[in-house]
Coordinates of N, CA, C and O in Angstrom, one line a residue:
M1 N 0.8 -1.5 -0.4 CA -0.2 0.1 0.1 C 0.8 1.3 0.0 O 0.2 2.3 -0.9
L2 N 2.0 1.4 0.7 CA 3.2 2.5 0.8 C 3.6 3.0 -0.6 O 3.9 3.6 -1.2
L3 N 3.9 1.4 -1.2 CA 4.8 1.5 -2.8 C 3.6 2.3 -3.4 O 4.0 2.9 -4.1
L4 N 2.2 1.8 -2.9 CA 1.2 2.6 -4.3 C 1.2 4.2 -3.8 O 1.1 4.4 -4.7
L5 N 1.3 4.8 -2.8 CA 1.4 5.7 -2.4 C 2.6 6.6 -2.6 O 2.1 7.5 -3.6
L6 N 3.5 6.3 -2.7 CA 4.6 6.6 -3.5 C 5.0 6.7 -5.3 O 5.0 7.8 -5.2
I7 N 4.3 5.3 -5.7 CA 4.2 5.8 -6.9 C 3.6 6.6 -7.5 O 3.5 7.6 -8.3
S8 N 2.0 7.1 -6.5 CA 1.4 8.3 -6.9 C 1.8 9.5 -6.7 O 1.7 10.3 -7.8
E9 N 2.5 9.8 -5.7 CA 2.8 11.3 -5.6 C 3.6 10.9 -6.2 O 4.4 12.4 -6.9
N10 N 5.1 10.6 -7.0 CA 5.8 10.1 -7.9 C 5.3 10.4 -9.5 O 6.1 11.2 -10.0
M11 N 4.1 9.9 -9.0 CA 3.5 10.2 -11.2 C 2.8 11.8 -10.7 O 2.7 11.8 -11.9
K12 N 2.5 12.1 -9.6 CA 1.5 13.7 -9.3 C 3.0 14.2 -9.6 O 2.6 15.2 -11.2
K13 N 4.2 14.2 -9.2 CA 4.9 15.4 -9.7 C 5.5 15.4 -11.1 O 5.7 16.5 -11.5
L14 N 5.7 14.2 -11.8 CA 6.1 13.7 -13.0 C 5.2 14.5 -14.3 O 5.0 15.7 -14.7
L15 N 3.9 14.4 -13.3 CA 2.8 14.8 -14.7 C 2.7 16.5 -14.2 O 2.3 17.1 -15.4
L16 N 2.4 17.1 -13.3 CA 3.1 18.2 -12.9 C 4.3 18.7 -14.0 O 3.9 20.4 -14.3
L17 N 5.3 18.4 -13.6 CA 6.4 18.8 -14.5 C 6.1 18.9 -15.9 O 6.6 19.7 -16.3
L18 N 5.5 17.8 -15.9 CA 5.8 17.8 -17.7 C 4.1 18.7 -18.2 O 4.4 19.6 -19.4
I19 N 3.3 19.3 -17.7 CA 2.4 20.6 -17.4 C 3.0 22.0 -17.8 O 3.2 21.9 -18.5
F20 N 3.7 21.5 -17.1 CA 4.4 23.2 -16.9 C 5.6 23.1 -18.1 O 6.1 24.1 -17.9
V21 N 6.4 22.4 -18.4 CA 7.3 21.9 -19.5 C 6.4 22.5 -20.6 O 6.5 23.5 -21.6
M22 N 5.3 21.8 -21.1 CA 4.5 22.0 -22.3 C 4.0 23.6 -22.2 O 4.2 23.3 -23.1
S23 N 4.0 24.2 -20.9 CA 3.1 25.7 -21.0 C 4.0 26.2 -21.3 O 3.9 27.2 -22.6
I24 N 5.2 26.5 -21.1 CA 6.7 27.1 -21.3 C 7.0 27.1 -22.8 O 7.0 28.0 -23.2
N25 N 6.9 25.5 -23.3 CA 6.9 25.5 -24.8 C 6.1 26.3 -25.7 O 6.2 27.0 -26.5
S26 N 4.4 26.5 -25.2 CA 3.8 27.2 -25.9 C 4.0 28.5 -25.7 O 3.8 29.2 -26.5
V27 N 4.4 29.1 -24.4 CA 4.5 30.4 -24.7 C 6.0 31.2 -25.6 O 5.7 31.9 -26.1
L28 N 6.6 30.4 -25.1 CA 7.8 30.4 -26.4 C 7.6 30.7 -28.1 O 8.1 30.8 -28.3
A29 N 6.8 29.5 -28.0 CA 6.0 29.3 -30.1 C 5.1 30.4 -30.1 O 5.7 30.9 -31.3
Q30 N 4.9 30.3 -28.9 CA 4.0 32.4 -29.3 C 5.0 33.6 -29.6 O 4.5 34.4 -30.4
K31 N 6.1 33.6 -28.4 CA 7.1 34.6 -28.5 C 7.4 34.6 -29.8 O 7.9 35.7 -30.5
Y32 N 8.2 33.8 -30.5 CA 8.9 33.5 -31.7 C 8.0 33.8 -33.0 O 8.0 34.3 -33.9
T33 N 7.0 33.3 -32.5 CA 5.7 33.3 -34.0 C 5.2 35.1 -34.0 O 5.5 35.3 -35.2
K34 N 5.5 35.1 -32.9 CA 5.4 37.0 -33.4 C 6.0 37.5 -33.7 O 6.3 38.4 -34.4
T35 N 7.7 36.9 -33.1 CA 8.7 37.8 -33.7 C 9.0 38.0 -35.5 O 9.1 38.8 -36.0
Y36 N 8.7 36.3 -35.3 CA 8.9 36.2 -37.1 C 7.8 36.9 -37.7 O 7.9 37.6 -39.0
I37 N 6.5 37.3 -37.2 CA 5.7 38.4 -38.1 C 5.9 39.7 -38.2 O 6.4 40.4 -39.5
Q38 N 6.9 39.8 -37.0 CA 7.2 41.5 -37.2 C 8.4 41.7 -37.8 O 8.6 42.7 -38.6
D39 N 9.6 40.5 -37.7 CA 10.6 40.7 -39.0 C 9.8 40.7 -39.9 O 10.8 41.4 -40.6
A40 N 9.3 39.4 -40.5 CA 8.9 39.5 -42.1 C 8.2 40.7 -42.7 O 7.8 41.7 -43.4
T41 N 7.1 41.0 -41.7 CA 6.6 42.6 -42.0 C 7.6 43.9 -42.2 O 7.3 44.7 -42.8
K42 N 8.8 44.0 -41.3 CA 9.6 44.8 -41.9 C 10.2 45.0 -43.7 O 10.4 45.8 -44.1
V43 N 10.5 43.6 -43.5 CA 11.1 43.3 -45.3 C 9.7 43.2 -46.3 O 10.2 43.7 -47.1
A44 N 9.0 43.0 -45.8 CA 7.3 43.6 -46.8 C 7.8 45.1 -46.8 O 7.3 45.5 -48.0
S45 N 7.6 45.4 -46.4 CA 7.4 47.0 -45.9 C 8.6 47.5 -46.8 O 8.7 48.6 -47.2
N46 N 9.5 47.1 -46.6 CA 10.7 48.1 -47.1 C 10.6 47.3 -48.7 O 11.1 48.3 -49.7
W47 N 10.2 46.2 -48.7 CA 10.1 45.4 -50.4 C 9.1 46.9 -51.0 O 9.3 47.0 -52.0
L48 N 8.3 46.8 -50.7 CA 6.8 47.6 -51.1 C 7.2 49.1 -51.0 O 7.0 49.8 -52.2
D49 N 8.2 49.4 -50.4 CA 8.5 50.8 -50.2 C 9.6 50.9 -51.8 O 9.9 51.9 -52.5
N50 N 10.5 50.2 -51.9 CA 11.4 49.6 -53.0 C 10.7 49.5 -54.2 O 10.8 51.0 -55.0
I51 N 9.2 49.2 -54.0 CA 8.5 49.3 -55.4 C 7.9 50.8 -55.5 O 8.1 51.1 -56.6
H52 N 7.5 51.3 -54.7 CA 6.9 52.6 -54.8 C 7.7 53.8 -54.7 O 7.4 54.7 -55.1
N53 N 9.1 53.6 -54.2 CA 10.0 54.5 -55.1 C 11.2 53.9 -56.5 O 11.8 54.8 -56.2
N54 N 10.5 53.4 -56.8 CA 11.1 52.9 -57.8 C 12.3 52.1 -58.1 O 13.4 52.4 -59.1
K55 N 12.4 51.6 -56.6 CA 13.7 50.8 -56.6 C 13.9 49.5 -57.1 O 13.8 48.7 -55.8
Y56 N 13.2 49.4 -58.5 CA 12.6 47.8 -58.6 C 13.8 47.2 -58.6 O 13.6 46.1 -58.1
E57 N 15.0 46.7 -59.1 CA 16.4 46.2 -58.6 C 16.5 45.8 -57.1 O 17.1 44.5 -57.2
E58 N 15.8 46.8 -56.7 CA 16.3 46.4 -54.7 C 15.4 45.6 -54.1 O 15.4 44.3 -53.8
A59 N 14.3 45.7 -55.2 CA 13.0 44.7 -54.4 C 13.7 43.7 -55.0 O 13.0 42.3 -54.1
Y60 N 13.7 43.1 -56.4 CA 14.2 42.3 -56.9 C 15.3 41.5 -56.1 O 15.2 40.2 -55.9
G61 N 16.1 42.0 -55.6 CA 17.2 41.1 -54.3 C 16.1 41.1 -53.3 O 17.2 40.1 -52.6
L62 N 14.9 41.2 -52.8 CA 14.9 40.5 -51.8 C 13.4 39.7 -52.0 O 13.1 39.1 -51.3
L63 N 13.5 39.0 -53.0 CA 12.6 38.0 -53.9 C 13.1 36.5 -53.6 O 14.4 36.8 -53.6
S64 N 12.4 35.3 -53.2 CA 12.8 34.1 -53.2 C 13.8 33.9 -53.9 O 13.4 34.0 -55.3
K65 N 14.7 33.0 -53.9 CA 15.7 32.3 -54.6 C 14.6 31.6 -56.0 O 14.9 31.6 -57.0
E66 N 13.5 31.0 -55.2 CA 12.5 30.2 -55.8 C 11.7 31.0 -56.8 O 11.9 30.7 -58.6
V67 N 11.3 32.6 -56.7 CA 10.8 33.4 -57.5 C 11.9 34.2 -58.6 O 11.5 34.2 -60.1
K68 N 13.0 34.7 -57.9 CA 13.7 34.7 -59.5 C 14.3 33.5 -60.0 O 15.2 34.1 -61.4
A69 N 14.2 32.5 -60.0 CA 14.8 31.0 -60.7 C 13.5 31.2 -61.9 O 13.9 30.9 -63.2
I70 N 12.5 32.2 -61.7 CA 11.5 32.0 -62.7 C 11.4 33.6 -63.5 O 11.2 33.5 -64.6
Y71 N 11.7 34.2 -63.1 CA 11.8 35.9 -63.8 C 13.5 36.2 -64.2 O 14.0 36.2 -62.7
L72 N 13.5 36.7 -65.0 CA 15.2 36.5 -64.8 C 14.5 38.5 -64.3 O 13.7 38.8 -64.7
E73 N 15.7 39.0 -63.7 CA 15.4 40.6 -63.2 C 15.0 41.5 -63.9 O 14.1 41.8 -63.7
E74 N 15.5 41.5 -65.7 CA 15.2 42.5 -66.2 C 13.8 42.1 -66.8 O 12.5 44.0 -66.6
N75 N 13.2 40.9 -66.8 CA 11.7 40.8 -67.0 C 11.0 41.2 -65.9 O 10.2 41.6 -66.2
W76 N 11.4 41.2 -64.9 CA 10.5 41.6 -63.0 C 10.6 42.7 -63.2 O 9.5 43.1 -62.9
V77 N 11.6 43.3 -63.6 CA 11.2 45.1 -63.3 C 11.0 45.7 -64.3 O 9.7 46.3 -64.1
T78 N 10.6 45.1 -65.4 CA 10.1 46.0 -66.6 C 8.6 45.7 -65.9 O 7.5 46.4 -66.2
F79 N 8.1 44.4 -65.8 CA 6.9 44.2 -65.6 C 6.2 44.8 -64.2 O 5.4 45.1 -64.6
M80 N 7.0 44.7 -62.9 CA 6.5 45.8 -62.1 C 6.6 47.5 -62.6 O 5.5 48.0 -62.1
R81 N 7.3 47.7 -63.2 CA 7.1 48.9 -63.7 C 5.8 49.3 -64.3 O 5.0 50.2 -64.1
Q82 N 5.4 48.4 -65.0 CA 4.1 48.6 -66.1 C 2.7 48.6 -65.0 O 2.1 49.1 -65.2
L83 N 3.3 47.7 -63.9 CA 2.3 47.3 -63.2 C 1.9 48.4 -62.8 O 0.1 48.9 -62.2
M84 N 2.9 49.2 -62.1 CA 2.4 50.6 -61.2 C 2.1 51.2 -61.7 O 1.3 51.9 -61.2
L85 N 2.4 51.6 -63.0 CA 2.2 52.4 -64.0 C 0.5 52.4 -64.1 O -0.3 53.1 -64.1
E86 N 0.5 51.1 -64.2 CA -1.4 51.0 -64.2 C -2.2 50.9 -63.3 O -3.2 51.5 -63.2
F87 N -1.5 50.8 -61.6 CA -2.6 50.5 -60.8 C -2.4 52.8 -60.2 O -3.2 52.7 -60.2
G88 N -1.4 53.5 -60.9 CA -1.2 55.0 -60.5 C -0.6 55.1 -58.9 O 0.0 54.0 -58.5
E89 N -0.7 56.1 -58.4 CA -0.4 56.9 -57.7 C -0.9 56.1 -56.5 O -1.8 55.8 -56.2
I90 N 0.1 55.6 -55.6 CA -0.6 54.6 -54.0 C -0.1 56.0 -53.4 O -0.1 57.0 -53.1
R91 N -1.9 55.8 -52.7 CA -2.6 56.5 -51.8 C -2.8 56.1 -50.3 O -2.1 57.2 -49.6
N92 N -2.5 55.2 -50.4 CA -2.7 54.9 -49.0 C -2.6 52.8 -49.2 O -3.3 52.7 -50.1
R93 N -2.0 52.6 -48.3 CA -2.4 50.6 -47.8 C -1.8 50.7 -46.2 O -1.8 50.9 -45.4
E94 N -3.3 49.9 -46.5 CA -3.2 49.6 -44.4 C -3.6 48.3 -44.6 O -3.9 47.4 -44.9
M95 N -2.1 47.7 -43.7 CA -1.8 46.1 -43.3 C -3.7 45.9 -42.7 O -4.2 46.4 -41.8
I96 N -4.4 44.3 -43.1 CA -5.4 44.1 -42.1 C -5.1 43.0 -41.2 O -6.0 42.6 -40.8
K97 N -3.8 41.9 -41.9 CA -4.0 40.6 -41.3 C -2.9 40.3 -41.6 O -2.0 40.5 -42.7
S98 N -2.4 39.7 -40.6 CA -0.7 39.2 -41.0 C -0.9 37.5 -39.9 O -1.3 37.7 -39.0
Y99 N -0.9 36.7 -40.4 CA -0.4 35.5 -39.8 C 0.9 34.5 -40.4 O 1.3 35.0 -41.0
F100 N 1.6 33.6 -38.9 CA 2.6 32.4 -39.7 C 1.8 31.3 -40.1 O 0.9 30.6 -39.3
Q101 N 2.5 30.7 -40.8 CA 2.2 29.3 -40.6 C 3.9 28.4 -41.1 O 4.5 29.0 -41.7
S102 N 3.7 27.5 -40.8 CA 4.8 26.4 -41.2 C 4.7 25.8 -42.1 O 5.6 24.6 -42.8
E103 N 3.2 25.1 -43.4 CA 3.1 24.7 -43.8 C 2.2 25.1 -44.9 O 1.2 25.9 -44.7
I104 N 2.3 25.0 -46.2 CA 1.5 25.5 -47.3 C 1.4 24.2 -48.4 O 2.4 23.6 -48.9
E105 N 0.1 24.2 -48.8 CA 0.2 23.3 -49.6 C 0.8 23.5 -50.8 O 0.4 24.8 -51.4
G106 N 1.2 22.6 -51.3 CA 2.2 22.1 -52.9 C 3.6 23.2 -52.8 O 4.3 23.5 -53.2
H107 N 4.2 23.3 -51.0 CA 5.6 24.1 -50.9 C 6.1 23.2 -50.1 O 5.5 22.3 -49.0
E108 N 7.3 23.3 -50.0 CA 7.8 22.2 -48.8 C 7.5 23.3 -47.3 O 7.2 24.7 -47.1
D109 N 7.7 22.4 -46.5 CA 7.6 22.9 -44.9 C 8.4 23.8 -44.8 O 9.3 24.0 -45.1
G110 N 8.0 24.8 -44.0 CA 9.1 26.2 -43.7 C 8.5 27.2 -42.7 O 7.0 26.9 -42.1
F111 N 9.0 28.3 -42.4 CA 8.5 29.5 -41.9 C 7.7 30.4 -43.1 O 8.5 30.9 -43.9
Y112 N 6.6 30.2 -42.9 CA 5.9 31.3 -43.9 C 4.7 32.0 -43.2 O 4.4 32.3 -41.6
V113 N 4.9 33.8 -43.4 CA 4.0 34.9 -43.2 C 3.4 35.8 -43.9 O 3.6 35.7 -45.1
F114 N 2.3 35.5 -44.2 CA 1.2 35.9 -44.5 C 0.7 37.3 -44.7 O 0.5 37.5 -43.1
I115 N 0.6 38.1 -45.2 CA 0.4 39.8 -44.6 C -0.6 40.2 -45.9 O -0.4 40.3 -46.8
D116 N -2.0 40.7 -45.5 CA -2.8 40.7 -46.3 C -3.0 42.4 -45.8 O -3.2 42.9 -44.7
Y117 N -3.3 43.3 -47.0 CA -3.0 44.7 -47.2 C -4.9 45.3 -48.0 O -5.0 44.3 -49.2
N118 N -5.4 46.5 -47.4 CA -5.9 47.1 -49.1 C -5.5 47.9 -49.0 O -4.5 48.8 -48.3
V119 N -5.8 48.3 -50.1 CA -4.7 49.1 -50.9 C -5.2 50.2 -51.9 O -6.4 49.9 -52.3
N120 N -5.4 51.9 -51.7 CA -5.9 52.7 -52.3 C -5.0 52.8 -53.2 O -4.0 54.2 -52.9
Y121 N -4.9 52.9 -54.7 CA -4.1 53.9 -55.7 C -5.0 54.6 -56.6 O -6.4 54.1 -56.6
K122 N -4.8 55.0 -57.3 CA -5.5 56.2 -58.2 C -6.0 55.4 -59.1 O -7.3 56.2 -59.2
N123 N -5.6 54.7 -59.6 CA -6.3 54.0 -60.8 C -6.7 52.7 -60.9 O -7.8 52.6 -61.4
T124 N -7.4 52.2 -59.3 CA -8.0 51.1 -58.8 C -9.0 51.5 -58.0 O -8.9 52.5 -57.1
Q125 N -9.8 50.1 -57.7 CA -10.6 50.3 -56.2 C -11.0 48.5 -55.8 O -10.5 48.2 -56.7
E126 N -11.5 48.8 -54.2 CA -11.6 47.1 -54.0 C -10.3 46.8 -54.2 O -10.2 45.8 -54.2
H127 N -9.0 47.6 -54.2 CA -7.5 46.9 -54.2 C -7.6 45.6 -52.8 O -7.4 46.6 -51.8
T128 N -6.8 44.8 -52.9 CA -6.1 44.3 -52.1 C -4.7 43.5 -53.0 O -4.8 43.3 -53.7
E129 N -4.3 43.2 -51.4 CA -2.7 42.6 -51.9 C -2.5 41.6 -51.0 O -2.6 41.7 -49.7
T130 N -1.6 40.5 -50.9 CA -1.3 39.3 -50.2 C 0.1 39.4 -50.6 O 0.8 39.3 -51.6
L131 N 0.9 39.0 -49.6 CA 2.1 39.5 -49.3 C 2.6 37.7 -48.4 O 2.1 37.7 -47.6
V132 N 3.4 37.2 -49.5 CA 4.0 35.7 -48.6 C 5.5 35.9 -48.5 O 5.9 36.1 -49.5
L133 N 5.7 36.2 -47.2 CA 7.5 35.8 -47.1 C 7.8 34.7 -46.3 O 6.7 33.9 -45.6
K134 N 8.9 34.4 -46.8 CA 9.7 32.5 -46.8 C 10.5 33.1 -45.8 O 11.4 34.0 -46.5
Q135 N 11.2 32.5 -45.0 CA 12.5 32.4 -44.3 C 13.2 31.4 -45.1 O 13.0 29.8 -45.1
N136 N 14.4 32.1 -45.5 CA 15.4 30.9 -46.1 C 16.5 30.0 -45.3 O 15.9 30.5 -44.2
D137 N 17.2 29.5 -46.1 CA 17.8 28.9 -45.0 C 19.2 29.8 -44.3 O 19.6 28.9 -43.5
K138 N 19.5 30.9 -45.0 CA 20.4 32.1 -43.7 C 19.3 32.4 -42.8 O 19.6 33.7 -42.3
T139 N 17.9 32.0 -42.8 CA 17.2 32.7 -41.6 C 16.5 34.4 -42.0 O 16.5 35.1 -41.4
K140 N 16.9 34.7 -43.4 CA 16.6 35.8 -43.7 C 15.0 36.1 -44.5 O 14.6 34.7 -45.0
W141 N 14.3 36.9 -44.3 CA 12.9 37.2 -45.1 C 13.0 36.7 -46.2 O 13.2 38.1 -46.6
E142 N 12.4 36.6 -47.2 CA 12.3 37.0 -48.7 C 10.7 36.9 -48.7 O 9.6 36.2 -48.6
I143 N 10.3 37.2 -50.1 CA 9.5 37.9 -50.4 C 8.8 36.5 -51.6 O 10.0 36.3 -52.5
A144 N 7.8 35.3 -51.4 CA 7.6 34.4 -52.2 C 6.6 34.3 -52.9 O 6.3 33.6 -53.9
V145 N 6.2 35.5 -52.2 CA 4.1 35.4 -53.0 C 3.8 37.0 -52.9 O 3.8 37.4 -52.3
F146 N 3.7 37.6 -53.9 CA 2.9 38.8 -54.4 C 1.7 38.9 -55.3 O 1.7 38.8 -56.1
E147 N 0.1 39.1 -54.8 CA -0.9 38.5 -55.2 C -1.6 39.7 -55.0 O -1.5 40.6 -54.0
F148 N -2.6 40.5 -55.7 CA -3.3 41.6 -56.1 C -4.6 41.4 -56.9 O -4.7 40.2 -57.5
K149 N -5.5 41.7 -56.3 CA -6.8 41.6 -56.8 C -7.5 43.3 -56.8 O -7.3 43.6 -56.1
Y150 N -8.4 43.5 -58.2 CA -8.5 45.2 -57.9 C -9.8 45.4 -58.7 O -9.9 44.0 -59.6
D151 N -10.3 46.2 -58.6 CA -11.6 46.3 -59.8 C -10.8 47.4 -60.4 O -10.5 48.5 -59.7
D152 N -10.8 47.9 -61.7 CA -10.2 49.3 -62.6 C -11.5 50.1 -62.7 O -12.5 50.0 -62.4
K153 N -10.8 50.9 -62.0 CA -11.9 52.5 -62.2 C -12.8 52.3 -63.2 O -14.1 53.2 -63.0
N154 N -12.2 52.7 -64.3 CA -13.6 52.5 -65.8 C -14.0 51.3 -65.8 O -14.9 51.3 -66.8
H155 N -13.6 50.3 -65.6 CA -14.4 49.0 -65.8 C -14.6 48.2 -64.8 O -13.8 48.0 -63.2
K156 N -15.3 46.7 -64.4 CA -15.8 46.2 -63.2 C -14.5 44.9 -63.6 O -13.8 44.8 -64.3
E157 N -14.4 44.3 -62.5 CA -13.3 43.3 -62.3 C -13.4 42.3 -63.8 O -14.2 41.9 -64.1
S158 N -12.3 41.6 -63.8 CA -12.4 41.4 -65.0 C -10.9 39.9 -64.4 O -10.2 40.2 -63.7
P159 N -11.1 38.6 -64.7 CA -9.9 37.7 -64.6 C -8.4 38.6 -65.0 O -7.5 38.2 -64.1
D160 N -8.2 39.7 -65.7 CA -6.6 40.0 -66.2 C -6.3 40.7 -64.7 O -5.2 41.4 -65.2
N161 N -7.3 41.3 -63.9 CA -7.1 41.8 -62.3 C -6.4 41.1 -61.2 O -6.2 41.5 -60.4
N162 N -6.8 40.0 -61.7 CA -6.4 39.0 -60.9 C -4.8 38.5 -60.7 O -5.1 37.1 -61.2
K163 N -3.8 38.6 -60.7 CA -2.5 38.1 -60.8 C -1.8 38.1 -59.2 O -1.8 38.4 -58.4
E164 N -0.7 37.1 -59.3 CA 0.3 36.8 -58.7 C 1.4 36.3 -58.8 O 1.6 35.9 -59.9
I165 N 2.5 36.8 -58.6 CA 4.0 36.2 -58.7 C 4.2 35.0 -57.5 O 4.0 35.3 -56.1
I166 N 4.4 33.7 -58.1 CA 4.6 33.1 -56.9 C 5.7 32.3 -57.2 O 5.9 32.1 -58.1
E167 N 6.4 31.7 -56.2 CA 7.0 30.4 -56.2 C 6.9 29.3 -57.1 O 5.6 29.2 -56.2
K168 N 7.3 28.4 -57.9 CA 6.6 27.0 -58.0 C 7.5 26.1 -57.4 O 8.3 26.2 -57.2

């Protein structure tokens, strides 16, 4: 009987220790997730600033290696210049949501941060943009996806107004 009581006391202590360790792990995971989102958001802001200040070559440098493998720099820069002319002058950008994921269907597991924006450009309406940043093997955040959707101010939404630049 005394043996069962001792085992029971040891099991209680072990169970409490396990709960404590799991709680610490959860708190640390939340802390790191918040840090990942903050760090990725800074890179996203820098990338967007480069785009809107016509520093397309610098913006290209922040793309993931997978995106760079798809688009030659010269072609990407030309595309982005034309796209920004089509959108017109930026008036406002508001981040509406950001979150972290470690898995994306069709992509390798890793650290991904999604950032959604409402954007007001001169030539578009109902304009939304999504950036997906991926942490590379050197723990630097890079742009893996730039997606946008909008209504042309002169025409209703068409399939051509929903595009993305994505790693494959």
